[in-house]
Short mmCIF file of C-alpha atoms in Angstrom, two decimals:
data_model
loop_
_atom_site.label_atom_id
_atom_site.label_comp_id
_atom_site.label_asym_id
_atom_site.label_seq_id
_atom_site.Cartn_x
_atom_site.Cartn_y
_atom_site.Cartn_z
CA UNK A 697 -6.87 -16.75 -4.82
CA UNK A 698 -5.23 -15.46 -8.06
CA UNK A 699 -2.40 -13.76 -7.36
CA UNK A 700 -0.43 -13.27 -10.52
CA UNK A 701 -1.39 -9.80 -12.62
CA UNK A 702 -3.48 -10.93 -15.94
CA UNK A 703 -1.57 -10.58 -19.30
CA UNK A 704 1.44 -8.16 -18.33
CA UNK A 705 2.61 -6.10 -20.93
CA UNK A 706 5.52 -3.60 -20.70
CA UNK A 707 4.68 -0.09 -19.63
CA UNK A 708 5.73 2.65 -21.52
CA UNK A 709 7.58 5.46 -19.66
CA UNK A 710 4.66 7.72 -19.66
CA UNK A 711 2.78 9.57 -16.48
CA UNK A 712 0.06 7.63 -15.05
CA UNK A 713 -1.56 11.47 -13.38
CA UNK A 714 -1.00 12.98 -16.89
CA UNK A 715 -3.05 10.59 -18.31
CA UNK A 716 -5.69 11.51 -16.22
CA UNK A 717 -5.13 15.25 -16.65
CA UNK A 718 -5.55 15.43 -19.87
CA UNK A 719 -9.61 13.72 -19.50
CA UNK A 720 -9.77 16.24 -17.13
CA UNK A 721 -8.75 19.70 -18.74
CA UNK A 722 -10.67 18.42 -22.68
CA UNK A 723 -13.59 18.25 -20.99
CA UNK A 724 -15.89 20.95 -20.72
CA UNK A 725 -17.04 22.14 -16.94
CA UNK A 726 -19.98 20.15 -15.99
CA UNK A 727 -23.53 21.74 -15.84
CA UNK A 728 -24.65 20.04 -12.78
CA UNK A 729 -23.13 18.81 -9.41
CA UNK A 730 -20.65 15.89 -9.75
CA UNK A 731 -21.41 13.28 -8.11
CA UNK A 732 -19.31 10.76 -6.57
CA UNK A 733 -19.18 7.14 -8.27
CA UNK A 734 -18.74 3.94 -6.58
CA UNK A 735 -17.22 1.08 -8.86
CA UNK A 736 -19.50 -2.33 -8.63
CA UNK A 737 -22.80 -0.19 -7.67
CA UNK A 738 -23.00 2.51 -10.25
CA UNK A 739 -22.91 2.33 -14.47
CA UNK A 740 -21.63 4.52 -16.72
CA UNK A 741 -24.01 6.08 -18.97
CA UNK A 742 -23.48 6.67 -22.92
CA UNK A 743 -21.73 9.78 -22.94
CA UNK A 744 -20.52 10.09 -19.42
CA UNK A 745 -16.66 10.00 -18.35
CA UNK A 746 -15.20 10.05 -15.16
CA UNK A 747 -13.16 12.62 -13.87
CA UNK A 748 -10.79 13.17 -10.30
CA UNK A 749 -10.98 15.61 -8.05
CA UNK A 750 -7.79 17.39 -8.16
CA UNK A 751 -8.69 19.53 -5.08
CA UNK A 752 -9.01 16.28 -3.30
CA UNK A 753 -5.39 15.15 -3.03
CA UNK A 754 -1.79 17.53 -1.58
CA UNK A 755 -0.07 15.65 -4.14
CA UNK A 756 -0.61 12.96 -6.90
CA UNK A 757 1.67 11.35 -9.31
CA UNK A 758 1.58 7.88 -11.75
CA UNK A 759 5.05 5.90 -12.31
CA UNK A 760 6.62 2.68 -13.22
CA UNK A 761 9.88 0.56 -13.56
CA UNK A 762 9.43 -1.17 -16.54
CA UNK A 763 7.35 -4.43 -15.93
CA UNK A 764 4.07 -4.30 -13.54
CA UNK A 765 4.97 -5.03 -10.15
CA UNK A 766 2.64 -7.51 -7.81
CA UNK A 767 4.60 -6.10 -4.98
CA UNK A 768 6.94 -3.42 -3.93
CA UNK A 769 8.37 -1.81 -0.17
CA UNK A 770 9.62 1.07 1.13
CA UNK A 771 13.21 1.87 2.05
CA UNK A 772 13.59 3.57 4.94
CA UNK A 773 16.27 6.48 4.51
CA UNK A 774 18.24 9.01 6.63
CA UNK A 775 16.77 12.29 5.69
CA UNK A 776 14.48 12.35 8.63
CA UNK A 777 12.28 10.41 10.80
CA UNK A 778 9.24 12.82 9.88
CA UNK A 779 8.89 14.82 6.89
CA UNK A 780 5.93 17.31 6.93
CA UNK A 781 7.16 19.72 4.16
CA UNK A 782 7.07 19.89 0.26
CA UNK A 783 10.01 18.68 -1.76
CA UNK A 784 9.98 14.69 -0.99
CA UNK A 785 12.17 12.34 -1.87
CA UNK A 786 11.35 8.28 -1.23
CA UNK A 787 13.37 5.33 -1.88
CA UNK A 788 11.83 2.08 -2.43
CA UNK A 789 12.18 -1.68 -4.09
CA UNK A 790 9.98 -3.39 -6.03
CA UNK A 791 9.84 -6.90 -7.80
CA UNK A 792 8.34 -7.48 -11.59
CA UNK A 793 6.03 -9.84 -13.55
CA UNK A 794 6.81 -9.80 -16.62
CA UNK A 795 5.58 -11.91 -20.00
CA UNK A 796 8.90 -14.17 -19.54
CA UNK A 797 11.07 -15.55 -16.75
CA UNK A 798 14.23 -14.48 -17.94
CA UNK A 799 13.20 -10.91 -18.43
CA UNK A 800 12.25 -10.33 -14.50
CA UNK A 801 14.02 -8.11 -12.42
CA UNK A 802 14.04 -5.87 -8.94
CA UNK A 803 13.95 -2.45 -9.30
CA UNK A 804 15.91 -0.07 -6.79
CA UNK A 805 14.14 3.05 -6.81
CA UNK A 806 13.99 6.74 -6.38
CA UNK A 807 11.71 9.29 -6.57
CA UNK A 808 12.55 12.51 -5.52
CA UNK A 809 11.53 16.32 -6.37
CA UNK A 810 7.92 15.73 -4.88
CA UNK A 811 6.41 18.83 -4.44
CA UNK A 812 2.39 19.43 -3.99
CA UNK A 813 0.55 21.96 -2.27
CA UNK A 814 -1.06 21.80 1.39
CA UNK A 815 -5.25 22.60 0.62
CA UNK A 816 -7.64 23.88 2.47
CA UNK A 817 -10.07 20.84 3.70
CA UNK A 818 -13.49 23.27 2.61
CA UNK A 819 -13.42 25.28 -0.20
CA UNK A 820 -13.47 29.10 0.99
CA UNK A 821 -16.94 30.72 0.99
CA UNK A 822 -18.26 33.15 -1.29
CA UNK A 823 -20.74 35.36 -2.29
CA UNK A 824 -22.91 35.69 -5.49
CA UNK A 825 -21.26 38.80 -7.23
CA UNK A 826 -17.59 36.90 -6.22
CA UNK A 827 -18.63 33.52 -7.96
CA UNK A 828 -20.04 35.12 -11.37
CA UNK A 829 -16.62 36.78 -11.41
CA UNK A 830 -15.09 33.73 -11.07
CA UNK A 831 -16.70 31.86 -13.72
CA UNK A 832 -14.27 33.24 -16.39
CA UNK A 833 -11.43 32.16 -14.46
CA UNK A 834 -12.91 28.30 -13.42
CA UNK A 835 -11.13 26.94 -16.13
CA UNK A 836 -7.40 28.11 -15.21
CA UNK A 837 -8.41 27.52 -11.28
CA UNK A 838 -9.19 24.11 -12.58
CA UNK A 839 -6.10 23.62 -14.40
CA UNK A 840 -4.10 25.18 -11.45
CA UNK A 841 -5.53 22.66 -8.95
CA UNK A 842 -4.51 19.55 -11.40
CA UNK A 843 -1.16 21.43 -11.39
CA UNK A 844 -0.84 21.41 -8.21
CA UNK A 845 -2.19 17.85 -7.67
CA UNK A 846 0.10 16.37 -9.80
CA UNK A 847 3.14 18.27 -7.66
CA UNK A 848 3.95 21.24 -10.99
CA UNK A 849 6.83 19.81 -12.84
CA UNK A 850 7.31 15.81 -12.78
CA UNK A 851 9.42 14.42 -9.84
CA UNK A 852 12.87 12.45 -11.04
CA UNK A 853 13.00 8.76 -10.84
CA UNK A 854 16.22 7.13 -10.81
CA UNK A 855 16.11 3.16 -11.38
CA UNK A 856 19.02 0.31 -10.53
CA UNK A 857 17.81 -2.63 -11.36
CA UNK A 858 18.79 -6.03 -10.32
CA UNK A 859 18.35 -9.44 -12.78
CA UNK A 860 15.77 -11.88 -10.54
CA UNK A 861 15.14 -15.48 -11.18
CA UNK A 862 11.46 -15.60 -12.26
CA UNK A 863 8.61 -13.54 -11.24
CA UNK A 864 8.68 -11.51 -7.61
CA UNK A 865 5.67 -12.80 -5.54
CA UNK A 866 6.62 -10.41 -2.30
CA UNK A 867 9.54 -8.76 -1.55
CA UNK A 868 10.47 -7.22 1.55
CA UNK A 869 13.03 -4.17 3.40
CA UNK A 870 14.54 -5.07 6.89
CA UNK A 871 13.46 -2.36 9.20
CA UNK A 872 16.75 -1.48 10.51
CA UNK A 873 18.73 -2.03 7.56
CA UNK A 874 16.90 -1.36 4.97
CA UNK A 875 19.80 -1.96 2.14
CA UNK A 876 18.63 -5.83 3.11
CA UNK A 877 15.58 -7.20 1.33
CA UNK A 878 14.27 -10.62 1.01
CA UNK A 879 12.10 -11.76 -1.96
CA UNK A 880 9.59 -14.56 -2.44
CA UNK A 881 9.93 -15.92 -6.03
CA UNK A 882 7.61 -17.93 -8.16
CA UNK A 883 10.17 -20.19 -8.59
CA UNK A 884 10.51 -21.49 -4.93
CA UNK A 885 13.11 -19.81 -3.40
CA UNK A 886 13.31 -17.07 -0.70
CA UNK A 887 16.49 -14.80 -1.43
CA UNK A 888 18.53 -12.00 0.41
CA UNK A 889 19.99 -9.74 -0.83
CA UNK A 890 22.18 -6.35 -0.18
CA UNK A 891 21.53 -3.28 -2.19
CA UNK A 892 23.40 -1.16 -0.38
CA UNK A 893 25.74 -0.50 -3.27
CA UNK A 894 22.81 0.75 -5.06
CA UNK A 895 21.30 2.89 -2.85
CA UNK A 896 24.07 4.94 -2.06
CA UNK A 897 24.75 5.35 -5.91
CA UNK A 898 20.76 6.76 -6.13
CA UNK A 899 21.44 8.86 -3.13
CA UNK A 900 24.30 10.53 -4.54
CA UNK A 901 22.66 11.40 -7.89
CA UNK A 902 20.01 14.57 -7.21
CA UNK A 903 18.56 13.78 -11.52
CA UNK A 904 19.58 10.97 -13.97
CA UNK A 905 22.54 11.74 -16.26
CA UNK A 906 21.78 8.95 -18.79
CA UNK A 907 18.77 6.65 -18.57
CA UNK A 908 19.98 3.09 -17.45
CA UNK A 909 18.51 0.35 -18.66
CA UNK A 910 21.09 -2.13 -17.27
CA UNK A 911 19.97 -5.05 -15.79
CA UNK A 912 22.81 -6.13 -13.48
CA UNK A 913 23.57 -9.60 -12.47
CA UNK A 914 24.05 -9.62 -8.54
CA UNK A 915 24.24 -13.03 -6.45
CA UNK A 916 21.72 -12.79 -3.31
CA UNK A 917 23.65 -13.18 0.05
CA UNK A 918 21.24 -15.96 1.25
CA UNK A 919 19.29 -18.09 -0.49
CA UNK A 920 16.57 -20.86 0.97
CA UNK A 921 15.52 -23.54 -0.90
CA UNK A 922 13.53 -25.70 1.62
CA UNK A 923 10.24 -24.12 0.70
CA UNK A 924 8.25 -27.48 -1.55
CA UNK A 925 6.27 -25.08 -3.16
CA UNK A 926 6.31 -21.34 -3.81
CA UNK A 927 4.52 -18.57 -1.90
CA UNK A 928 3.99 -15.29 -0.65
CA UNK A 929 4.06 -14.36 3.05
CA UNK A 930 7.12 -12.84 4.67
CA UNK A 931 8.04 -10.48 7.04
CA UNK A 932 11.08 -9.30 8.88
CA UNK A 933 10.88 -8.67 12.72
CA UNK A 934 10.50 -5.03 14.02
CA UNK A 935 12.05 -6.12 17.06
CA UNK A 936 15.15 -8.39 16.76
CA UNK A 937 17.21 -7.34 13.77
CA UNK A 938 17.67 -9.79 10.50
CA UNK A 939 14.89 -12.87 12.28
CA UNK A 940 12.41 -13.49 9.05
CA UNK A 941 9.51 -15.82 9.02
CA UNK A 942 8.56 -17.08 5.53
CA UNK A 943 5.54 -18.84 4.43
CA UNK A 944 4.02 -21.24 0.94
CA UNK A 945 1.11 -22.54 -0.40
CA UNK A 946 1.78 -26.00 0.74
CA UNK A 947 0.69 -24.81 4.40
CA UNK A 948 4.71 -23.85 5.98
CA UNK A 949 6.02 -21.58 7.98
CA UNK A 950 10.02 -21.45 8.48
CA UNK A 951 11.56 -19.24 11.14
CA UNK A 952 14.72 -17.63 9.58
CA UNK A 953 17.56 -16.61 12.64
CA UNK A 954 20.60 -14.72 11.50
CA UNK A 955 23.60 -15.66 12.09
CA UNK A 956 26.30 -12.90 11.59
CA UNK A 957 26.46 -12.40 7.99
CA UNK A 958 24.02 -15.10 7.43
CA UNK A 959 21.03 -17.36 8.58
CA UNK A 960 19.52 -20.54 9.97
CA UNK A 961 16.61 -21.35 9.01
CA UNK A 962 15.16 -24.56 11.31
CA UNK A 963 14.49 -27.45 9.30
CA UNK A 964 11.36 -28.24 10.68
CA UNK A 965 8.36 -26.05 10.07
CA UNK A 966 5.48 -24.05 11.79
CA UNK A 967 2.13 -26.19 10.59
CA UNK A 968 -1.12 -25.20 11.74
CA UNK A 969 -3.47 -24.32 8.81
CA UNK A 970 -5.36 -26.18 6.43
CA UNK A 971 -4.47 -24.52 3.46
CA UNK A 972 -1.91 -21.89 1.79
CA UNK A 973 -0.31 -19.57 4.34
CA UNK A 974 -1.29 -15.96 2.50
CA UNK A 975 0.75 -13.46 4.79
CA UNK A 976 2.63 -13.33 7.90
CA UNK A 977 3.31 -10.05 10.35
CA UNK A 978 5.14 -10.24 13.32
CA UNK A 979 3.97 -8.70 16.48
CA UNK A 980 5.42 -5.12 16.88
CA UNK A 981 6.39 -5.46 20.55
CA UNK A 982 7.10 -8.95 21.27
CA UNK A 983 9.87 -10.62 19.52
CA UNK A 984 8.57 -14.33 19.50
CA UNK A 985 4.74 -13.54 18.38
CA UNK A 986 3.72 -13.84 14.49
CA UNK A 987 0.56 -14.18 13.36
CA UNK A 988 -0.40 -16.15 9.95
CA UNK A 989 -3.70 -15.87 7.53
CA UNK A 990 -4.70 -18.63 5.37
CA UNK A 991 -6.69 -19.60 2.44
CA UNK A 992 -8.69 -21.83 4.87
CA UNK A 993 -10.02 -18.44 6.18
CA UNK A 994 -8.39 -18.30 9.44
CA UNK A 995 -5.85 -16.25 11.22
CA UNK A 996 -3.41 -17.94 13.42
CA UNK A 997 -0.99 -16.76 16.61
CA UNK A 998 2.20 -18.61 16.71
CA UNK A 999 4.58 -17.96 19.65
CA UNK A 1000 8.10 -19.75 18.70
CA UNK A 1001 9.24 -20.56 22.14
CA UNK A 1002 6.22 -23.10 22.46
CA UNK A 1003 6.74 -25.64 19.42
CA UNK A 1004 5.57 -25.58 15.86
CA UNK A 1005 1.25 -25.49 16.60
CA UNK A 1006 -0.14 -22.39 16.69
CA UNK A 1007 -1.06 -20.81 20.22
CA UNK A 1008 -4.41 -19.60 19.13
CA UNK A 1009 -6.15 -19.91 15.68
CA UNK A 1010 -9.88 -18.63 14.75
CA UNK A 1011 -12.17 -18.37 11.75
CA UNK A 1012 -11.82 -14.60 10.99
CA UNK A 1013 -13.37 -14.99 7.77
CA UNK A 1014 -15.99 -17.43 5.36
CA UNK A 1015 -13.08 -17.09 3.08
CA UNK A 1016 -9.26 -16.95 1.99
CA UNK A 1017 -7.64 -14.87 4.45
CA UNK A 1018 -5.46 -12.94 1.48
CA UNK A 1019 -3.89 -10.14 3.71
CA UNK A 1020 -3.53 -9.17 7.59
CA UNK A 1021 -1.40 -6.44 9.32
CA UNK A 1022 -0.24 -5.88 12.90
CA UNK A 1023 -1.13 -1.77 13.98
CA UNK A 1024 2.22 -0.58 15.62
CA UNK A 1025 0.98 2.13 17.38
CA UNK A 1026 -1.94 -0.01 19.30
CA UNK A 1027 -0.30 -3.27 19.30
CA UNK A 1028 -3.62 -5.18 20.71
CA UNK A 1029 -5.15 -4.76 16.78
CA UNK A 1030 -5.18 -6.69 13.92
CA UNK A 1031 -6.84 -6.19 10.50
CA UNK A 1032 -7.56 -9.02 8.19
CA UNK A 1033 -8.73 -8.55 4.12
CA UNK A 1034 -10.26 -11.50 2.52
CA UNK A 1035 -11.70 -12.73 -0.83
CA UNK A 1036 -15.02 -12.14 -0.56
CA UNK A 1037 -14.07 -8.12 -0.29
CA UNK A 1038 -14.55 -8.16 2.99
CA UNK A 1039 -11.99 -7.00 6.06
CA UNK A 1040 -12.43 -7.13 9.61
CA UNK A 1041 -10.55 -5.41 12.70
CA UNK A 1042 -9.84 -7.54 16.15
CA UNK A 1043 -8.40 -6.71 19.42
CA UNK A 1044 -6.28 -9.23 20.48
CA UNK A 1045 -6.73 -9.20 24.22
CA UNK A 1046 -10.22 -10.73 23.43
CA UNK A 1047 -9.27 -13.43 21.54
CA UNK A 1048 -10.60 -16.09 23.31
CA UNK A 1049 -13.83 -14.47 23.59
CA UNK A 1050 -14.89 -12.48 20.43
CA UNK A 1051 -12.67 -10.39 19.44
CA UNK A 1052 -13.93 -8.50 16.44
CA UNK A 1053 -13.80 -5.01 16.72
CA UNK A 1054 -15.45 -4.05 13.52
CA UNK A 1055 -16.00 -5.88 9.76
CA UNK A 1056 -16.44 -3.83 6.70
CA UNK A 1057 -18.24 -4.88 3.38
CA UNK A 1058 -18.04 -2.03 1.35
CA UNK A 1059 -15.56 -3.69 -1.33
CA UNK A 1060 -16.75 -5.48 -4.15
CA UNK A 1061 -13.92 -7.67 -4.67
CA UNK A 1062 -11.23 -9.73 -3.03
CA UNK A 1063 -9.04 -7.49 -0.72
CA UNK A 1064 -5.46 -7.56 -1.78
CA UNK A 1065 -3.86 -5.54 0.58
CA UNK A 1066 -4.62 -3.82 3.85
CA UNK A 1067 -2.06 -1.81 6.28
CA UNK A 1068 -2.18 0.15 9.23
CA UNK A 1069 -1.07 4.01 9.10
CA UNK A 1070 2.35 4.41 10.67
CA UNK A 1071 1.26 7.82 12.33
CA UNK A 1072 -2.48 7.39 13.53
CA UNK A 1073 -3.55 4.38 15.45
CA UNK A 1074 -7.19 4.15 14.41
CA UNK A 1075 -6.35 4.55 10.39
CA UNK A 1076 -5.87 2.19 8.01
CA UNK A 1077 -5.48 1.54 4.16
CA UNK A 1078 -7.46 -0.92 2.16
CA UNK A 1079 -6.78 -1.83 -1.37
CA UNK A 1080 -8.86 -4.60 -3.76
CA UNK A 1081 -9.49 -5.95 -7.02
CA UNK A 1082 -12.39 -3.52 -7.72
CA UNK A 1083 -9.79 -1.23 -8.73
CA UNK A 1084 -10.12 0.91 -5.65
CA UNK A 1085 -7.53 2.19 -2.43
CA UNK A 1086 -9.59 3.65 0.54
CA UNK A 1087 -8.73 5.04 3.53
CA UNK A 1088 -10.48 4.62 7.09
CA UNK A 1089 -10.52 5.84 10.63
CA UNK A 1090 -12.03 3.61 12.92
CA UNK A 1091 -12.81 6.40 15.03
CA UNK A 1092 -15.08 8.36 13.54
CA UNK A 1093 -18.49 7.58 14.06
CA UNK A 1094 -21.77 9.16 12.27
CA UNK A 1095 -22.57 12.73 13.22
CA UNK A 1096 -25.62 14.35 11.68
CA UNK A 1097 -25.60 17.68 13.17
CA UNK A 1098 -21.77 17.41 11.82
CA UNK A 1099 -22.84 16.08 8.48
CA UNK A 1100 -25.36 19.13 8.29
CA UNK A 1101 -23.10 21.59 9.01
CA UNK A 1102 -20.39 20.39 6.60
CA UNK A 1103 -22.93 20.20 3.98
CA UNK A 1104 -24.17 23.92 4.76
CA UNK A 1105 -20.50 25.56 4.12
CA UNK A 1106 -20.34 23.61 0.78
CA UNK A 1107 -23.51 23.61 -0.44
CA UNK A 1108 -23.96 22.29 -3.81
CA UNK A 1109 -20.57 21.43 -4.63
CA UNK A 1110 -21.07 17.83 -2.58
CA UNK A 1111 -23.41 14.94 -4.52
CA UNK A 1112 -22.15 12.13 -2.37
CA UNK A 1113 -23.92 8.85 -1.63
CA UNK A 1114 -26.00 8.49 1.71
CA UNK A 1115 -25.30 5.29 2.52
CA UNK A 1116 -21.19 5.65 2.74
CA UNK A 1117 -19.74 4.35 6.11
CA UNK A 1118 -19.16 7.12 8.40
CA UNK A 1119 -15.55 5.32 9.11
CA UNK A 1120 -14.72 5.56 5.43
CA UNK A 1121 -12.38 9.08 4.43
CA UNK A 1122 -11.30 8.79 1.36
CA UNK A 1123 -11.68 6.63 -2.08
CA UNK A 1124 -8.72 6.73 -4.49
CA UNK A 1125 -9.66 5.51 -8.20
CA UNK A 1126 -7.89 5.03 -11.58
CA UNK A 1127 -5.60 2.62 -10.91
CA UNK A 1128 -6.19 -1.17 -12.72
CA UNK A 1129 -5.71 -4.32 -10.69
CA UNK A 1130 -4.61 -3.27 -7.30
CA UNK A 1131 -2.03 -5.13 -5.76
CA UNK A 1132 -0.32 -3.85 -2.89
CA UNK A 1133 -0.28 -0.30 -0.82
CA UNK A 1134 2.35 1.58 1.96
CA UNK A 1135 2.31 4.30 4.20
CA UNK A 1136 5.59 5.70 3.74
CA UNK A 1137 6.90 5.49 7.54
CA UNK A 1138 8.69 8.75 7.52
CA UNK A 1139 6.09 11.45 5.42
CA UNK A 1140 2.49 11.49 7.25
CA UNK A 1141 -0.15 11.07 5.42
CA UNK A 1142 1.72 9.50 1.66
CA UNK A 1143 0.57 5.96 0.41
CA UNK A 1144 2.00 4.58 -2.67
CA UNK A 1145 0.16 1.82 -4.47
CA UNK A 1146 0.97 -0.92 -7.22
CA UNK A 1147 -1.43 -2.08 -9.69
CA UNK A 1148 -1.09 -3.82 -12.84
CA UNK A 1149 -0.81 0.14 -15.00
CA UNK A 1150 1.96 1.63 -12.77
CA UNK A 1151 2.22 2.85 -9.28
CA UNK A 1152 0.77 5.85 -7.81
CA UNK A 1153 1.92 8.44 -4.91
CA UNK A 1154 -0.77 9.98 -3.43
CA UNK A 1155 -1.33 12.35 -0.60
CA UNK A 1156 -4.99 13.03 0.37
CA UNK A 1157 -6.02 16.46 1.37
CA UNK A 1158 -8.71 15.06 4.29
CA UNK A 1159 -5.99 12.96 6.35
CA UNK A 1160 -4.98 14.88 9.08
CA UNK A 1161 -2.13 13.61 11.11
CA UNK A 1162 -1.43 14.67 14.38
CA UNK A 1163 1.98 14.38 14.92
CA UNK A 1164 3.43 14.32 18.29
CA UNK A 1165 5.19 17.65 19.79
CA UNK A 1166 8.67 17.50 20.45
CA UNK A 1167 8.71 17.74 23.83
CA UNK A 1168 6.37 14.13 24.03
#
């Protein structure tokens, strides 16, 4: 699978939603019902333009760091586990691919100022005499709604950036402490490193003084160079503090252990697959079960109390196994994305039977990342190289009278395609070269994304969260 982003340039500091608004508000209020457009099925005609929904999303914003980023995580922070209410702030690292190895970096991040608007999931109802009088004012309602959409006056972002040894292939937050991140470089080495100093200078600073364009030289506090060849998977354990697996492309697996300030990392590797290891997740609950995905198409269980050979290993796809991810909230599932665009869900308890829960082939290219949502146990994110992020909840299954109903309180103002799965929610477009997606673990319902133009924070209007009471 091709992993690198194709001819990175430099991204000007310029707002990826603005860019958007502007098609948006130039162009005259269409005649007839929009209708929705699926990338890889539908073609543009001469004279046609596509245009977002503002109304769809709470909140929507474009940024970037400089170079494009292949992947990026969230820092967790301390200003609350969940955060339901407009402003946001979110703190995050991300790793660059730029045009030349010296010029690479990691990017400490902050974004803060968010502010959007909660919407109404149906549009309110109204009569004939109220929508002619409305007509005259469609255009600032419009405008208003991409306003509101793109959260009113532009959040602050605050970068530290830190000088990195060739191009970031992955790079990673400990759970619980999230100043420590480990990167996967295209030069061979998996690196630790400390950022504390930097976050605490972000989180001290409410807007930018001075822009910084520093790129400071920092050593890593542990660096591994046992990998043969470089790669991508790694993943810190949710369960026991600092223990890291890390995976190449020349079929390895090494179990990190820390050690104090430090780590051992065994000498002799987890081998199982036939090909490159892709991605690794450990298992949310138990703190000596990972799971592996390959580019021979399989997914592999490894427990590392029983020797270096996987425990279980099946064909969960026809081809490379680019992406998987362990739910945390219903620890028996497992998603998988692969290249052909497909992705598949699997209950675990089943897995020496069949254990596929559902597959999905709505995607028209290879699947490059897919993650569970932190707050609802049947959703999940998908992104791929068609250029599109979707949402689904396994859950939901297809309910005519429903449908009918839904479509009677609307009316016209719905063109959407029949043939849709009923599991899908939402489709996020505009975004080139997708890469990698989050949930942010501490605000329901927001999912940034990294794609070859810039990232994007986004906060869907249709994904409800039910949040547990306080007394649960």
């Amino acid at each position: 699978m091709t992993r690198s982003l194709k001819n990175p340039k430099k991204l000007k500091r310029k707002n990826k939603a603005s860019k958007k608004e502007e098609a948006s508000t130039s162009s005259p209020v269409p005649s007839a019902p929009a209708k929705v457009w699926q990338p890889g099925v539908d073609e543009m005609e001469e004279g046609e333009e596509l245009q977002f929904d503002p109304s769809a999303y709470n909140y929507l914003r474009g940024f970037n760091i400089g170079w494009p980023c292949l992947s990026f995580d969230v820092v967790q922070d301390s200003l609350g586990l969940v955060r339901t209410e407009f402003p946001h702030t979110l703190y995050g690292v991300a790793g660059t691919q730029a045009d030349q190895q010296s010029a690479n970096y990691i990017g400490i991040f902050k974004l803060s100022k968010i502010t959007g608007r909660k919407r109404d999931l149906l549009p309110s109802s109204k009569n004939n005499d109220e929508e002619m009088e409305d007509d005259d004012s469609s255009s600032s309602d419009e405008e208003d709604d991409i306003a509101d959409a793109a959260g009113g006056n532009a959040p602050v972002l605050q970068i530290k950036r830190v000088a990195h040894q060739g191009c970031v292939n992955r790079i990673r937050s400990m759970t619980q402490k999230p100043h420590i991140c480990a990167t996967w470089g295209d030069t061979g080495f998996v690196q630790v490193w400390d950022f504390s100093a930097h976050l605490n200078s972000l989180a001290e600073s409410d807007a930018p003084t001075n822009r910084d364009d520093t790129i400071h030289k920092q050593t890593p506090i542990f660096k591994f160079e046992g990998h043969k060849d470089e790669g991508y998977a790694i993943d810190w354990s949710p369960v026991v503090p600092g223990r890291l697996v890390s995976g190449d492309c020349n079929k390895c697996i090494y179990l990190w252990e820390p050690t104090g300030d430090s780590w051992k990392v065994d000498s002799t590797p987890f081998m199982g697959h036939g090909a490159s290891v892709e991605d690794l997740q450990w298992s949310p609950t138990e703190a000596n079960i990972f799971a592996s995905s390959s580019v021979d198409g399989k997914v592999a269980i490894w427990d590392t109390r029983e020797g270096k050979k996987p425990k279980f290993i099946f064909k969960a796809h026809d081809a490379d196994v680019n992406v998987i991810s362990w739910n945390r909230l219903a620890s028996c599932m497992i998603a998988s994305g692969s290249d052909d665009g497909t992705f598949s869900i699997r209950d675990l308890r089943q897995i020496k039977d069949d254990s596929l829960v559902a597959h999905f082939k709505y995607h028209k290219q290879p699947i490059t990342s897919v993650e569970w949502s932190p707050h609802e146990a049947s959703t999940l994110a998908v992104s791929s190289a068609d250029h599109q992020l979707t949402i689904w909840d396994l859950s939901l299954e297809r309910d005519e009278e429903e449908e009918a109903e839904f479509k009677a309180k609307v009316k016209e103002q719905v063109n959407a395609p029949e043939d849709l799965p009923p599991q899908l929610l939402f489709v996020h477009q505009g975004q080139k070269d997708l890469k990698e997606l989050h949930w942010h673990p501490q605000i329901p319902g927001m999912i940034i994304s990294t794609a070859a133009d810039g990232f994007n924070v986004l906060m869907p209007t249709n994904i409800d969260v039910t949040l547990p009471s306080a007394a649960s």
